Amino acid sequence: MKTCSLWSLCLLFLLGFMACDRVLSLSSTLRRATGWPFEVVVVMDKVAWHNESGELLRAQLQVPVPSLPQAEPSMRITYIEPAQFNGLFKTMRNVLWVSLDSARYTQVNFSVEEDRWAKGQCLLMLHAPNEQQLAAYLLQHNETLVERFSLLERKRWIQALNENFSLSVKDSLLSRFGCSLHVPKEIRVGKVSDQFLWASNQANRGRMDLIAYTFPYTTPEAFSETYLVVKRDSVLRQQIPGSFPGSYMQTERRFGLCYTPMLWQDTYCGMLRGLWRVEGDMMGGPFVSLARLDPSGKRVIVVEGFVYAPESKKANLIRRMEAALFTLSLNN
């Protein structure tokens, strides 16, 4: 009996090992996901797509990206019916599958699956018994889908930046600020001092800039919107002059700002989004900054990305810079 049990255990182990090996083999043969960042394929019944639930879905996915000078939708949508979902569609990086079936579902449920048909793919599934319940769910969770896709795209960009980044920017920040940051490789350091760094890709179209500076932490108000904006304007007026005498970069306050205090990696942080302009000139564009308390508790480190791309789309440029800010590491 003991011999029989031993052989049974060995057989089960062998079968389990073969099954795991098969799964790994299938995973390794998957094609890499295709498509552009923030592009999504929506698979949904045609009638529902043209009714209220489809309208709510489109409105949610195409909500404007915040803090841009011109409105740009959050996601680029490609719609297809379930019967058309084959070929290249099955390798797209972002897929939203909406299924309506009263025989299978009693309530709306939401799930996420990675690498279903392609490596690096994200499949979001919405199941509902009918259109009415789906519409009610979308009204109650009007930011869920864009938040999910945005966090995923940020994660993808961070992974890419951790593998391929500007070494000159990282070395300069490490030697002068005691921190590291992974920004796009094409960005090069242009101006640097003990308390300030300015780097740029110097592109004629789609220009991306990075600035970093520090200031002493003396009050909890340092992580308020008002304090950070005043500090930002003070630094930029001194460090980033415009093309004309007396011109300088400032925060554009006429159209509102978006400030989010947060606790990230166990330290106080504040993320500020808005528009910048050059006083005395016609230049401007979006910016995003991250202020973070140093582990010593004695200083605040600010890293910021801003974009200049007149007559061009800016959403993915500023979102790429935002992803770079989340690679900030304080080494001390």
mmCIF file of C-alpha atoms in Angstrom:
data_model
loop_
_atom_site.group_PDB
_atom_site.id
_atom_site.type_symbol
_atom_site.label_atom_id
_atom_site.label_comp_id
_atom_site.label_asym_id
_atom_site.label_seq_id
_atom_site.Cartn_x
_atom_site.Cartn_y
_atom_site.Cartn_z
ATOM 1 C CA MET A 1 0.000 0.000 0.000
ATOM 2 C CA LYS A 2 2.823 2.366 0.852
ATOM 3 C CA THR A 3 4.504 1.568 -2.478
ATOM 4 C CA CYS A 4 1.254 2.198 -4.338
ATOM 5 C CA SER A 5 0.756 5.543 -2.575
ATOM 6 C CA LEU A 6 4.310 6.562 -3.356
ATOM 7 C CA TRP A 7 3.848 5.777 -7.033
ATOM 8 C CA SER A 8 0.563 7.710 -7.043
ATOM 9 C CA LEU A 9 2.238 10.793 -5.568
ATOM 10 C CA CYS A 10 5.063 10.574 -8.098
ATOM 11 C CA LEU A 11 2.551 10.300 -10.942
ATOM 12 C CA LEU A 12 0.590 13.323 -9.714
ATOM 13 C CA PHE A 13 3.805 15.344 -9.393
ATOM 14 C CA LEU A 14 4.873 14.386 -12.924
ATOM 15 C CA LEU A 15 1.485 15.314 -14.395
ATOM 16 C CA GLY A 16 1.521 18.641 -12.555
ATOM 17 C CA PHE A 17 5.031 19.400 -13.770
ATOM 18 C CA MET A 18 4.063 18.587 -17.366
ATOM 19 C CA ALA A 19 0.996 20.839 -17.108
ATOM 20 C CA CYS A 20 3.053 23.757 -15.734
ATOM 21 C CA ASP A 21 5.672 23.220 -18.429
ATOM 22 C CA ARG A 22 2.949 23.309 -21.092
ATOM 23 C CA VAL A 23 1.534 26.587 -19.691
ATOM 24 C CA LEU A 24 4.997 28.162 -19.647
ATOM 25 C CA SER A 25 5.614 26.931 -23.192
ATOM 26 C CA LEU A 26 2.344 28.456 -24.416
ATOM 27 C CA SER A 27 3.116 31.736 -22.625
ATOM 28 C CA SER A 28 6.549 31.939 -24.221
ATOM 29 C CA THR A 29 5.086 31.475 -27.723
ATOM 30 C CA LEU A 30 2.539 34.287 -27.426
ATOM 31 C CA ARG A 31 3.036 37.213 -29.783
ATOM 32 C CA ARG A 32 3.735 40.600 -28.249
ATOM 33 C CA ALA A 33 0.697 42.825 -27.922
ATOM 34 C CA THR A 34 0.216 45.420 -30.647
ATOM 35 C CA GLY A 35 -1.373 48.850 -30.758
ATOM 36 C CA TRP A 36 -0.644 52.333 -29.468
ATOM 37 C CA PRO A 37 -0.715 53.528 -25.863
ATOM 38 C CA PHE A 38 -4.242 54.400 -24.713
ATOM 39 C CA GLU A 39 -5.806 52.603 -27.684
ATOM 40 C CA VAL A 40 -8.583 50.124 -26.829
ATOM 41 C CA VAL A 41 -10.618 47.608 -28.796
ATOM 42 C CA VAL A 42 -14.203 47.428 -27.528
ATOM 43 C CA VAL A 43 -16.006 44.154 -28.247
ATOM 44 C CA MET A 44 -19.745 44.504 -27.712
ATOM 45 C CA ASP A 45 -23.125 43.663 -29.199
ATOM 46 C CA LYS A 46 -23.983 46.139 -31.960
ATOM 47 C CA VAL A 47 -27.454 47.001 -30.655
ATOM 48 C CA ALA A 48 -26.129 47.701 -27.146
ATOM 49 C CA TRP A 49 -23.243 49.752 -28.573
ATOM 50 C CA HIS A 50 -25.724 52.156 -30.178
ATOM 51 C CA ASN A 51 -28.007 52.330 -27.144
ATOM 52 C CA GLU A 52 -27.610 54.073 -23.772
ATOM 53 C CA SER A 53 -25.028 51.670 -22.349
ATOM 54 C CA GLY A 54 -22.831 52.094 -25.421
ATOM 55 C CA GLU A 55 -23.138 55.879 -25.246
ATOM 56 C CA LEU A 56 -22.117 55.838 -21.570
ATOM 57 C CA LEU A 57 -19.191 53.569 -22.383
ATOM 58 C CA ARG A 58 -17.951 55.876 -25.146
ATOM 59 C CA ALA A 59 -18.366 58.950 -22.955
ATOM 60 C CA GLN A 60 -16.372 57.338 -20.154
ATOM 61 C CA LEU A 61 -13.517 56.156 -22.378
ATOM 62 C CA GLN A 62 -13.304 59.474 -24.207
ATOM 63 C CA VAL A 63 -13.460 61.781 -21.190
ATOM 64 C CA PRO A 64 -10.938 64.604 -21.794
ATOM 65 C CA VAL A 65 -7.452 64.229 -20.321
ATOM 66 C CA PRO A 66 -7.222 66.783 -17.492
ATOM 67 C CA SER A 67 -5.066 69.929 -17.580
ATOM 68 C CA LEU A 68 -4.494 70.225 -21.320
ATOM 69 C CA PRO A 69 -4.810 73.465 -23.316
ATOM 70 C CA GLN A 70 -7.008 71.716 -25.904
ATOM 71 C CA ALA A 71 -9.391 68.838 -25.202
ATOM 72 C CA GLU A 72 -8.065 65.365 -26.050
ATOM 73 C CA PRO A 73 -9.907 62.092 -25.300
ATOM 74 C CA SER A 74 -8.425 59.712 -22.749
ATOM 75 C CA MET A 75 -8.706 56.658 -25.019
ATOM 76 C CA ARG A 76 -8.759 55.975 -28.732
ATOM 77 C CA ILE A 77 -11.591 53.510 -29.431
ATOM 78 C CA THR A 78 -11.897 50.801 -32.077
ATOM 79 C CA TYR A 79 -15.294 49.090 -31.938
ATOM 80 C CA ILE A 80 -16.049 45.616 -33.302
ATOM 81 C CA GLU A 81 -18.788 43.023 -32.866
ATOM 82 C CA PRO A 82 -17.921 39.740 -31.102
ATOM 83 C CA ALA A 83 -18.045 37.786 -34.382
ATOM 84 C CA GLN A 84 -15.342 40.075 -35.828
ATOM 85 C CA PHE A 85 -12.922 39.548 -32.955
ATOM 86 C CA ASN A 86 -10.140 37.592 -34.638
ATOM 87 C CA GLY A 87 -6.772 38.034 -36.308
ATOM 88 C CA LEU A 88 -4.960 41.239 -35.414
ATOM 89 C CA PHE A 89 -7.700 42.336 -33.004
ATOM 90 C CA LYS A 90 -6.814 39.449 -30.655
ATOM 91 C CA THR A 91 -3.263 40.802 -30.216
ATOM 92 C CA MET A 92 -4.216 44.378 -29.302
ATOM 93 C CA ARG A 93 -2.712 45.633 -26.040
ATOM 94 C CA ASN A 94 -6.004 46.833 -24.536
ATOM 95 C CA VAL A 95 -9.262 44.934 -25.008
ATOM 96 C CA LEU A 96 -12.590 45.726 -23.363
ATOM 97 C CA TRP A 97 -15.058 42.844 -23.708
ATOM 98 C CA VAL A 98 -18.698 43.598 -22.819
ATOM 99 C CA SER A 99 -21.047 40.634 -22.564
ATOM 100 C CA LEU A 100 -24.815 40.832 -21.976
ATOM 101 C CA ASP A 101 -26.551 37.571 -21.063
ATOM 102 C CA SER A 102 -29.461 37.285 -18.613
ATOM 103 C CA ALA A 103 -29.177 33.487 -18.603
ATOM 104 C CA ARG A 104 -25.564 33.563 -17.349
ATOM 105 C CA TYR A 105 -25.380 36.680 -15.181
ATOM 106 C CA THR A 106 -27.591 38.004 -12.405
ATOM 107 C CA GLN A 107 -25.587 41.157 -11.744
ATOM 108 C CA VAL A 108 -22.784 43.221 -13.263
ATOM 109 C CA ASN A 109 -19.280 41.942 -12.613
ATOM 110 C CA PHE A 110 -15.919 43.331 -13.656
ATOM 111 C CA SER A 111 -12.692 41.366 -14.070
ATOM 112 C CA VAL A 112 -9.193 41.777 -15.482
ATOM 113 C CA GLU A 113 -7.008 39.224 -17.245
ATOM 114 C CA GLU A 114 -3.460 39.679 -18.555
ATOM 115 C CA ASP A 115 -1.734 37.954 -21.484
ATOM 116 C CA ARG A 116 -4.904 36.220 -22.724
ATOM 117 C CA TRP A 117 -4.058 36.231 -26.426
ATOM 118 C CA ALA A 118 -0.813 38.240 -26.514
ATOM 119 C CA LYS A 119 2.103 38.984 -24.211
ATOM 120 C CA GLY A 120 1.668 42.355 -22.502
ATOM 121 C CA GLN A 121 -2.062 42.412 -23.247
ATOM 122 C CA CYS A 122 -4.749 43.502 -20.784
ATOM 123 C CA LEU A 123 -8.295 42.206 -21.160
ATOM 124 C CA LEU A 124 -11.007 44.001 -19.169
ATOM 125 C CA MET A 125 -14.313 42.126 -19.045
ATOM 126 C CA LEU A 126 -17.721 43.576 -18.173
ATOM 127 C CA HIS A 127 -20.518 41.020 -17.766
ATOM 128 C CA ALA A 128 -24.103 42.084 -17.196
ATOM 129 C CA PRO A 129 -27.565 40.491 -17.401
ATOM 130 C CA ASN A 130 -28.996 43.354 -19.476
ATOM 131 C CA GLU A 131 -28.380 46.860 -20.795
ATOM 132 C CA GLN A 132 -30.251 48.566 -17.970
ATOM 133 C CA GLN A 133 -28.026 47.116 -15.262
ATOM 134 C CA LEU A 134 -24.907 47.814 -17.340
ATOM 135 C CA ALA A 135 -25.937 51.462 -17.782
ATOM 136 C CA ALA A 136 -26.583 51.809 -14.044
ATOM 137 C CA TYR A 137 -23.150 50.329 -13.290
ATOM 138 C CA LEU A 138 -21.397 52.710 -15.699
ATOM 139 C CA LEU A 139 -23.145 55.701 -14.139
ATOM 140 C CA GLN A 140 -21.967 54.645 -10.670
ATOM 141 C CA HIS A 141 -18.396 53.862 -11.801
ATOM 142 C CA ASN A 142 -17.826 56.601 -14.352
ATOM 143 C CA GLU A 143 -14.040 56.705 -13.913
ATOM 144 C CA THR A 144 -13.195 53.039 -13.381
ATOM 145 C CA LEU A 145 -12.311 52.030 -16.943
ATOM 146 C CA VAL A 146 -10.074 55.011 -17.736
ATOM 147 C CA GLU A 147 -8.360 54.694 -14.342
ATOM 148 C CA ARG A 148 -7.630 51.021 -14.989
ATOM 149 C CA PHE A 149 -6.217 51.626 -18.456
ATOM 150 C CA SER A 150 -4.268 54.703 -17.316
ATOM 151 C CA LEU A 151 -2.576 52.836 -14.459
ATOM 152 C CA LEU A 152 -1.759 49.975 -16.814
ATOM 153 C CA GLU A 153 -0.253 52.252 -19.464
ATOM 154 C CA ARG A 154 1.769 54.048 -16.778
ATOM 155 C CA LYS A 155 3.086 50.675 -15.599
ATOM 156 C CA ARG A 156 4.096 49.776 -19.164
ATOM 157 C CA TRP A 157 5.921 53.071 -19.638
ATOM 158 C CA ILE A 158 7.696 52.689 -16.290
ATOM 159 C CA GLN A 159 8.863 49.212 -17.264
ATOM 160 C CA ALA A 160 10.195 50.553 -20.565
ATOM 161 C CA LEU A 161 11.903 53.518 -18.859
ATOM 162 C CA ASN A 162 13.575 51.260 -16.309
ATOM 163 C CA GLU A 163 15.206 49.410 -19.210
ATOM 164 C CA ASN A 164 16.069 52.378 -21.419
ATOM 165 C CA PHE A 165 16.603 55.807 -19.839
ATOM 166 C CA SER A 166 18.779 58.922 -19.924
ATOM 167 C CA LEU A 167 21.955 58.072 -18.043
ATOM 168 C CA SER A 168 23.124 61.706 -17.973
ATOM 169 C CA VAL A 169 19.964 62.840 -16.179
ATOM 170 C CA LYS A 170 20.132 59.980 -13.691
ATOM 171 C CA ASP A 171 23.821 60.610 -12.905
ATOM 172 C CA SER A 172 23.300 64.360 -12.484
ATOM 173 C CA LEU A 173 20.375 63.897 -10.111
ATOM 174 C CA LEU A 174 22.228 61.260 -8.137
ATOM 175 C CA SER A 175 25.347 63.367 -7.649
ATOM 176 C CA ARG A 176 23.554 66.645 -6.798
ATOM 177 C CA PHE A 177 20.255 65.627 -5.208
ATOM 178 C CA GLY A 178 20.883 62.117 -3.925
ATOM 179 C CA CYS A 179 18.014 60.728 -5.990
ATOM 180 C CA SER A 180 17.547 58.963 -9.300
ATOM 181 C CA LEU A 181 14.943 59.281 -12.021
ATOM 182 C CA HIS A 182 14.427 57.409 -15.285
ATOM 183 C CA VAL A 183 13.350 59.779 -18.063
ATOM 184 C CA PRO A 184 13.220 59.121 -21.815
ATOM 185 C CA LYS A 185 16.674 58.466 -23.238
ATOM 186 C CA GLU A 186 16.528 61.379 -25.667
ATOM 187 C CA ILE A 187 16.360 63.920 -22.814
ATOM 188 C CA ARG A 188 19.735 65.517 -22.030
ATOM 189 C CA VAL A 189 20.899 67.766 -19.207
ATOM 190 C CA GLY A 190 21.090 71.413 -20.226
ATOM 191 C CA LYS A 191 21.376 73.474 -17.046
ATOM 192 C CA VAL A 192 22.423 72.307 -13.620
ATOM 193 C CA SER A 193 23.382 73.770 -10.240
ATOM 194 C CA ASP A 194 23.415 72.577 -6.635
ATOM 195 C CA GLN A 195 19.662 73.088 -6.225
ATOM 196 C CA PHE A 196 18.279 72.999 -9.771
ATOM 197 C CA LEU A 197 18.411 70.858 -12.923
ATOM 198 C CA TRP A 198 16.883 71.432 -16.343
ATOM 199 C CA ALA A 199 16.958 68.809 -19.096
ATOM 200 C CA SER A 200 15.212 68.567 -22.466
ATOM 201 C CA ASN A 201 14.981 66.530 -25.649
ATOM 202 C CA GLN A 202 15.208 69.856 -27.580
ATOM 203 C CA ALA A 203 12.746 68.531 -30.166
ATOM 204 C CA ASN A 204 11.236 70.870 -32.749
ATOM 205 C CA ARG A 205 7.966 68.946 -32.464
ATOM 206 C CA GLY A 206 6.887 67.262 -29.258
ATOM 207 C CA ARG A 207 9.370 68.866 -26.917
ATOM 208 C CA MET A 208 9.607 67.304 -23.442
ATOM 209 C CA ASP A 209 11.450 69.020 -20.578
ATOM 210 C CA LEU A 210 12.344 67.947 -17.070
ATOM 211 C CA ILE A 211 13.165 70.198 -14.141
ATOM 212 C CA ALA A 212 14.157 69.223 -10.601
ATOM 213 C CA TYR A 213 14.746 71.371 -7.539
ATOM 214 C CA THR A 214 14.759 71.154 -3.762
ATOM 215 C CA PHE A 215 13.768 73.438 -0.895
ATOM 216 C CA PRO A 216 13.872 73.094 2.912
ATOM 217 C CA TYR A 217 10.916 71.411 4.600
ATOM 218 C CA THR A 218 9.884 73.736 7.417
ATOM 219 C CA THR A 219 6.095 73.418 7.563
ATOM 220 C CA PRO A 220 3.377 70.887 6.669
ATOM 221 C CA GLU A 221 1.940 73.624 4.440
ATOM 222 C CA ALA A 222 4.744 72.756 2.000
ATOM 223 C CA PHE A 223 2.418 70.081 0.657
ATOM 224 C CA SER A 224 -0.465 72.427 -0.053
ATOM 225 C CA GLU A 225 -1.346 73.592 -3.554
ATOM 226 C CA THR A 226 -0.792 77.260 -2.746
ATOM 227 C CA TYR A 227 2.654 76.727 -1.236
ATOM 228 C CA LEU A 228 3.868 74.522 -4.103
ATOM 229 C CA VAL A 229 2.619 76.922 -6.788
ATOM 230 C CA VAL A 230 4.283 79.919 -5.121
ATOM 231 C CA LYS A 231 7.528 77.968 -4.766
ATOM 232 C CA ARG A 232 7.290 76.786 -8.375
ATOM 233 C CA ASP A 233 6.818 80.309 -9.725
ATOM 234 C CA SER A 234 9.712 81.597 -7.644
ATOM 235 C CA VAL A 235 12.090 78.937 -8.954
ATOM 236 C CA LEU A 236 10.965 79.192 -12.585
ATOM 237 C CA ARG A 237 11.184 82.983 -12.683
ATOM 238 C CA GLN A 238 14.799 82.751 -11.594
ATOM 239 C CA GLN A 239 15.868 79.679 -13.551
ATOM 240 C CA ILE A 240 13.900 79.585 -16.841
ATOM 241 C CA PRO A 241 13.988 82.886 -18.739
ATOM 242 C CA GLY A 242 12.017 83.420 -21.941
ATOM 243 C CA SER A 243 13.296 84.440 -25.365
ATOM 244 C CA PHE A 244 12.667 88.147 -24.781
ATOM 245 C CA PRO A 245 14.180 90.455 -22.146
ATOM 246 C CA GLY A 246 12.163 90.304 -18.946
ATOM 247 C CA SER A 247 10.201 87.195 -19.977
ATOM 248 C CA TYR A 248 10.083 84.104 -17.773
ATOM 249 C CA MET A 249 8.134 80.894 -17.191
ATOM 250 C CA GLN A 250 5.180 80.921 -14.770
ATOM 251 C CA THR A 251 2.149 78.870 -13.741
ATOM 252 C CA GLU A 252 -1.004 79.660 -15.714
ATOM 253 C CA ARG A 253 -3.621 80.177 -13.000
ATOM 254 C CA ARG A 254 -6.576 81.397 -15.047
ATOM 255 C CA PHE A 255 -7.817 77.917 -15.992
ATOM 256 C CA GLY A 256 -7.427 76.105 -12.701
ATOM 257 C CA LEU A 257 -5.002 73.521 -11.353
ATOM 258 C CA CYS A 258 -5.386 69.944 -10.226
ATOM 259 C CA TYR A 259 -3.605 69.027 -6.989
ATOM 260 C CA THR A 260 -3.558 65.574 -5.378
ATOM 261 C CA PRO A 261 -1.861 65.010 -1.997
ATOM 262 C CA MET A 262 -0.855 61.386 -1.507
ATOM 263 C CA LEU A 263 1.196 58.918 0.465
ATOM 264 C CA TRP A 264 3.534 57.103 -1.933
ATOM 265 C CA GLN A 265 6.189 54.603 -0.877
ATOM 266 C CA ASP A 266 5.560 55.616 2.745
ATOM 267 C CA THR A 267 6.467 59.272 2.150
ATOM 268 C CA TYR A 268 4.378 62.433 1.758
ATOM 269 C CA CYS A 269 3.906 63.511 -1.850
ATOM 270 C CA GLY A 270 1.861 65.973 -3.822
ATOM 271 C CA MET A 271 1.079 65.811 -7.538
ATOM 272 C CA LEU A 272 0.267 69.062 -9.316
ATOM 273 C CA ARG A 273 -1.122 69.276 -12.854
ATOM 274 C CA GLY A 274 -1.847 72.388 -14.835
ATOM 275 C CA LEU A 275 -0.698 74.739 -17.566
ATOM 276 C CA TRP A 276 2.435 76.849 -17.829
ATOM 277 C CA ARG A 277 3.058 80.007 -19.812
ATOM 278 C CA VAL A 278 5.926 82.374 -20.525
ATOM 279 C CA GLU A 279 5.282 85.859 -19.181
ATOM 280 C CA GLY A 280 6.036 88.296 -21.997
ATOM 281 C CA ASP A 281 5.808 85.640 -24.741
ATOM 282 C CA MET A 282 3.235 83.391 -26.438
ATOM 283 C CA MET A 283 4.636 80.018 -25.322
ATOM 284 C CA GLY A 284 2.735 77.605 -23.087
ATOM 285 C CA GLY A 285 1.606 74.044 -22.517
ATOM 286 C CA PRO A 286 0.815 71.405 -19.874
ATOM 287 C CA PHE A 287 2.965 70.362 -16.926
ATOM 288 C CA VAL A 288 2.878 67.741 -14.180
ATOM 289 C CA SER A 289 5.022 67.867 -11.033
ATOM 290 C CA LEU A 290 5.651 65.534 -8.121
ATOM 291 C CA ALA A 291 6.810 66.943 -4.770
ATOM 292 C CA ARG A 292 8.191 64.377 -2.332
ATOM 293 C CA LEU A 293 9.457 64.599 1.221
ATOM 294 C CA ASP A 294 13.034 63.407 1.632
ATOM 295 C CA PRO A 295 13.474 60.545 4.161
ATOM 296 C CA SER A 296 15.563 62.899 6.294
ATOM 297 C CA GLY A 297 12.456 65.044 6.780
ATOM 298 C CA LYS A 298 14.501 68.177 6.118
ATOM 299 C CA ARG A 299 13.857 68.900 2.451
ATOM 300 C CA VAL A 300 11.312 68.541 -0.352
ATOM 301 C CA ILE A 301 12.379 67.275 -3.762
ATOM 302 C CA VAL A 302 10.313 68.384 -6.763
ATOM 303 C CA VAL A 303 10.548 66.728 -10.176
ATOM 304 C CA GLU A 304 8.458 68.099 -13.019
ATOM 305 C CA GLY A 305 7.816 67.363 -16.649
ATOM 306 C CA PHE A 306 6.417 69.920 -19.060
ATOM 307 C CA VAL A 307 5.599 69.772 -22.743
ATOM 308 C CA TYR A 308 5.724 72.262 -25.601
ATOM 309 C CA ALA A 309 3.972 71.052 -28.755
ATOM 310 C CA PRO A 310 2.042 73.854 -30.490
ATOM 311 C CA GLU A 311 -0.638 72.646 -32.921
ATOM 312 C CA SER A 312 0.063 69.023 -31.913
ATOM 313 C CA LYS A 313 -1.501 66.534 -29.516
ATOM 314 C CA LYS A 314 0.049 66.642 -26.077
ATOM 315 C CA ALA A 315 -1.786 64.007 -24.005
ATOM 316 C CA ASN A 316 0.617 61.108 -24.486
ATOM 317 C CA LEU A 317 3.676 63.349 -24.201
ATOM 318 C CA ILE A 318 2.660 64.622 -20.771
ATOM 319 C CA ARG A 319 1.455 61.168 -19.675
ATOM 320 C CA ARG A 320 4.836 59.741 -20.624
ATOM 321 C CA MET A 321 6.570 62.381 -18.503
ATOM 322 C CA GLU A 322 4.156 61.652 -15.654
ATOM 323 C CA ALA A 323 5.146 57.978 -15.782
ATOM 324 C CA ALA A 324 8.802 59.032 -15.571
ATOM 325 C CA LEU A 325 8.128 60.947 -12.358
ATOM 326 C CA PHE A 326 6.974 57.726 -10.706
ATOM 327 C CA THR A 327 10.428 56.211 -11.191
ATOM 328 C CA LEU A 328 11.776 58.689 -8.610
ATOM 329 C CA SER A 329 13.960 56.951 -6.046
ATOM 330 C CA LEU A 330 15.444 58.663 -2.992
ATOM 331 C CA ASN A 331 18.678 56.834 -2.305
ATOM 332 C CA ASN A 332 19.497 58.283 1.089
#
